[in-house]
């Protein structure tokens, strides 16, 4: 099995352990959901090797998703911890509105 597939499996495992639902999408993209909140992440090759990237639906561009580099492959547990923190902030904001 490929290195990237194993990394995706690890991310999904840690998402499950953290109470998130992992939904696979095309192009090595995974949506992590907690309740009504979700965050897309994807695995992309960089000059330093493979890294996880945060993804946001386009609002400043026409069609392309916005991407921001997250953690390197191998740090899936830490990436999931960060996603959990982001989704908890979003849920808190949802309760205030």
PDB file of C-alpha atoms in Angstrom:
ATOM      1  CA  UNK A   1       0.000   0.000   0.000  1.00  0.00           C
ATOM      2  CA  UNK A   2       1.288   3.475  -0.791  1.00  0.00           C
ATOM      3  CA  UNK A   3       2.804   5.801   1.769  1.00  0.00           C
ATOM      4  CA  UNK A   4       0.127   8.435   1.154  1.00  0.00           C
ATOM      5  CA  UNK A   5      -2.704   5.942   1.534  1.00  0.00           C
ATOM      6  CA  UNK A   6      -1.257   4.826   4.860  1.00  0.00           C
ATOM      7  CA  UNK A   7      -1.061   8.473   5.977  1.00  0.00           C
ATOM      8  CA  UNK A   8      -4.727   8.985   5.039  1.00  0.00           C
ATOM      9  CA  UNK A   9      -5.662   5.856   6.999  1.00  0.00           C
ATOM     10  CA  UNK A  10      -3.758   7.170  10.026  1.00  0.00           C
ATOM     11  CA  UNK A  11      -5.524  10.540   9.766  1.00  0.00           C
ATOM     12  CA  UNK A  12      -8.917   8.802   9.612  1.00  0.00           C
ATOM     13  CA  UNK A  13      -7.989   6.606  12.576  1.00  0.00           C
ATOM     14  CA  UNK A  14      -7.056   9.626  14.720  1.00  0.00           C
ATOM     15  CA  UNK A  15     -10.162  11.474  13.539  1.00  0.00           C
ATOM     16  CA  UNK A  16     -12.301   8.553  14.704  1.00  0.00           C
ATOM     17  CA  UNK A  17     -10.459   8.451  18.048  1.00  0.00           C
ATOM     18  CA  UNK A  18     -11.178  12.183  18.448  1.00  0.00           C
ATOM     19  CA  UNK A  19     -14.892  11.902  17.698  1.00  0.00           C
ATOM     20  CA  UNK A  20     -14.695  13.282  14.167  1.00  0.00           C
ATOM     21  CA  UNK A  21     -16.303  11.746  11.108  1.00  0.00           C
ATOM     22  CA  UNK A  22     -13.870  11.377   8.191  1.00  0.00           C
ATOM     23  CA  UNK A  23     -15.408  11.616   4.721  1.00  0.00           C
ATOM     24  CA  UNK A  24     -13.108  10.850   1.762  1.00  0.00           C
ATOM     25  CA  UNK A  25     -13.244  13.060  -1.331  1.00  0.00           C
ATOM     26  CA  UNK A  26     -11.360  12.916  -4.649  1.00  0.00           C
ATOM     27  CA  UNK A  27      -7.748  14.113  -5.009  1.00  0.00           C
ATOM     28  CA  UNK A  28      -6.482  12.870  -1.626  1.00  0.00           C
ATOM     29  CA  UNK A  29      -8.905  15.168   0.195  1.00  0.00           C
ATOM     30  CA  UNK A  30     -10.638  14.260   3.444  1.00  0.00           C
ATOM     31  CA  UNK A  31     -13.442  16.195   5.095  1.00  0.00           C
ATOM     32  CA  UNK A  32     -13.387  15.983   8.885  1.00  0.00           C
ATOM     33  CA  UNK A  33     -16.770  16.704  10.472  1.00  0.00           C
ATOM     34  CA  UNK A  34     -18.012  17.322  13.985  1.00  0.00           C
ATOM     35  CA  UNK A  35     -21.727  18.033  14.095  1.00  0.00           C
ATOM     36  CA  UNK A  36     -22.596  20.726  11.571  1.00  0.00           C
ATOM     37  CA  UNK A  37     -18.977  21.918  11.288  1.00  0.00           C
ATOM     38  CA  UNK A  38     -16.450  20.533   8.814  1.00  0.00           C
ATOM     39  CA  UNK A  39     -12.896  21.094   7.648  1.00  0.00           C
ATOM     40  CA  UNK A  40     -11.300  19.777   4.462  1.00  0.00           C
ATOM     41  CA  UNK A  41      -7.663  18.698   4.472  1.00  0.00           C
ATOM     42  CA  UNK A  42      -5.584  17.210   1.671  1.00  0.00           C
ATOM     43  CA  UNK A  43      -2.215  15.583   1.240  1.00  0.00           C
ATOM     44  CA  UNK A  44       0.081  17.307  -1.268  1.00  0.00           C
ATOM     45  CA  UNK A  45       3.705  16.958  -2.278  1.00  0.00           C
ATOM     46  CA  UNK A  46       6.001  19.882  -1.439  1.00  0.00           C
ATOM     47  CA  UNK A  47       9.714  20.455  -1.964  1.00  0.00           C
ATOM     48  CA  UNK A  48      10.308  19.002   1.510  1.00  0.00           C
ATOM     49  CA  UNK A  49       8.086  15.949   0.959  1.00  0.00           C
ATOM     50  CA  UNK A  50       4.404  15.250   1.577  1.00  0.00           C
ATOM     51  CA  UNK A  51       2.386  17.603   3.795  1.00  0.00           C
ATOM     52  CA  UNK A  52      -1.187  17.997   4.945  1.00  0.00           C
ATOM     53  CA  UNK A  53      -2.906  21.174   3.808  1.00  0.00           C
ATOM     54  CA  UNK A  54      -5.945  23.005   5.164  1.00  0.00           C
ATOM     55  CA  UNK A  55      -8.543  23.696   2.465  1.00  0.00           C
ATOM     56  CA  UNK A  56     -11.271  26.337   2.319  1.00  0.00           C
ATOM     57  CA  UNK A  57     -13.995  26.806  -0.234  1.00  0.00           C
ATOM     58  CA  UNK A  58     -13.246  29.700  -2.571  1.00  0.00           C
ATOM     59  CA  UNK A  59     -14.428  33.097  -1.460  1.00  0.00           C
ATOM     60  CA  UNK A  60     -11.537  35.244  -2.675  1.00  0.00           C
ATOM     61  CA  UNK A  61     -11.031  33.349  -5.923  1.00  0.00           C
ATOM     62  CA  UNK A  62     -13.425  32.176  -8.596  1.00  0.00           C
ATOM     63  CA  UNK A  63     -13.129  28.394  -8.557  1.00  0.00           C
ATOM     64  CA  UNK A  64      -9.943  27.229  -6.859  1.00  0.00           C
ATOM     65  CA  UNK A  65     -10.046  26.066  -3.252  1.00  0.00           C
ATOM     66  CA  UNK A  66      -7.714  28.019  -0.999  1.00  0.00           C
ATOM     67  CA  UNK A  67      -4.972  25.917   0.585  1.00  0.00           C
ATOM     68  CA  UNK A  68      -2.625  26.544   3.477  1.00  0.00           C
ATOM     69  CA  UNK A  69       0.175  24.227   4.472  1.00  0.00           C
ATOM     70  CA  UNK A  70      -0.383  22.362   7.705  1.00  0.00           C
ATOM     71  CA  UNK A  71       1.834  19.631   9.116  1.00  0.00           C
ATOM     72  CA  UNK A  72       4.122  17.147   7.350  1.00  0.00           C
ATOM     73  CA  UNK A  73       2.993  13.614   6.650  1.00  0.00           C
ATOM     74  CA  UNK A  74       3.631  11.507   9.734  1.00  0.00           C
ATOM     75  CA  UNK A  75       2.076  14.103  12.063  1.00  0.00           C
ATOM     76  CA  UNK A  76      -1.522  12.945  11.493  1.00  0.00           C
ATOM     77  CA  UNK A  77      -2.430  12.827  15.196  1.00  0.00           C
ATOM     78  CA  UNK A  78      -1.273  16.431  15.677  1.00  0.00           C
ATOM     79  CA  UNK A  79      -3.108  17.535  12.522  1.00  0.00           C
ATOM     80  CA  UNK A  80      -6.346  16.009  13.834  1.00  0.00           C
ATOM     81  CA  UNK A  81      -5.835  17.769  17.193  1.00  0.00           C
ATOM     82  CA  UNK A  82      -5.580  21.077  15.352  1.00  0.00           C
ATOM     83  CA  UNK A  83      -8.694  20.346  13.290  1.00  0.00           C
ATOM     84  CA  UNK A  84     -10.606  19.505  16.485  1.00  0.00           C
ATOM     85  CA  UNK A  85      -9.567  22.865  17.979  1.00  0.00           C
ATOM     86  CA  UNK A  86     -10.690  24.747  14.846  1.00  0.00           C
ATOM     87  CA  UNK A  87     -14.052  22.967  14.784  1.00  0.00           C
ATOM     88  CA  UNK A  88     -14.625  23.649  18.497  1.00  0.00           C
ATOM     89  CA  UNK A  89     -14.059  27.373  17.890  1.00  0.00           C
ATOM     90  CA  UNK A  90     -16.517  27.253  14.983  1.00  0.00           C
ATOM     91  CA  UNK A  91     -19.097  25.451  17.141  1.00  0.00           C
ATOM     92  CA  UNK A  92     -18.708  28.029  19.919  1.00  0.00           C
ATOM     93  CA  UNK A  93     -19.261  30.825  17.389  1.00  0.00           C
ATOM     94  CA  UNK A  94     -22.330  29.038  16.082  1.00  0.00           C
ATOM     95  CA  UNK A  95     -23.826  28.924  19.604  1.00  0.00           C
ATOM     96  CA  UNK A  96     -23.228  32.656  20.132  1.00  0.00           C
ATOM     97  CA  UNK A  97     -24.885  33.710  16.875  1.00  0.00           C
TER      98      UNK A  97
END
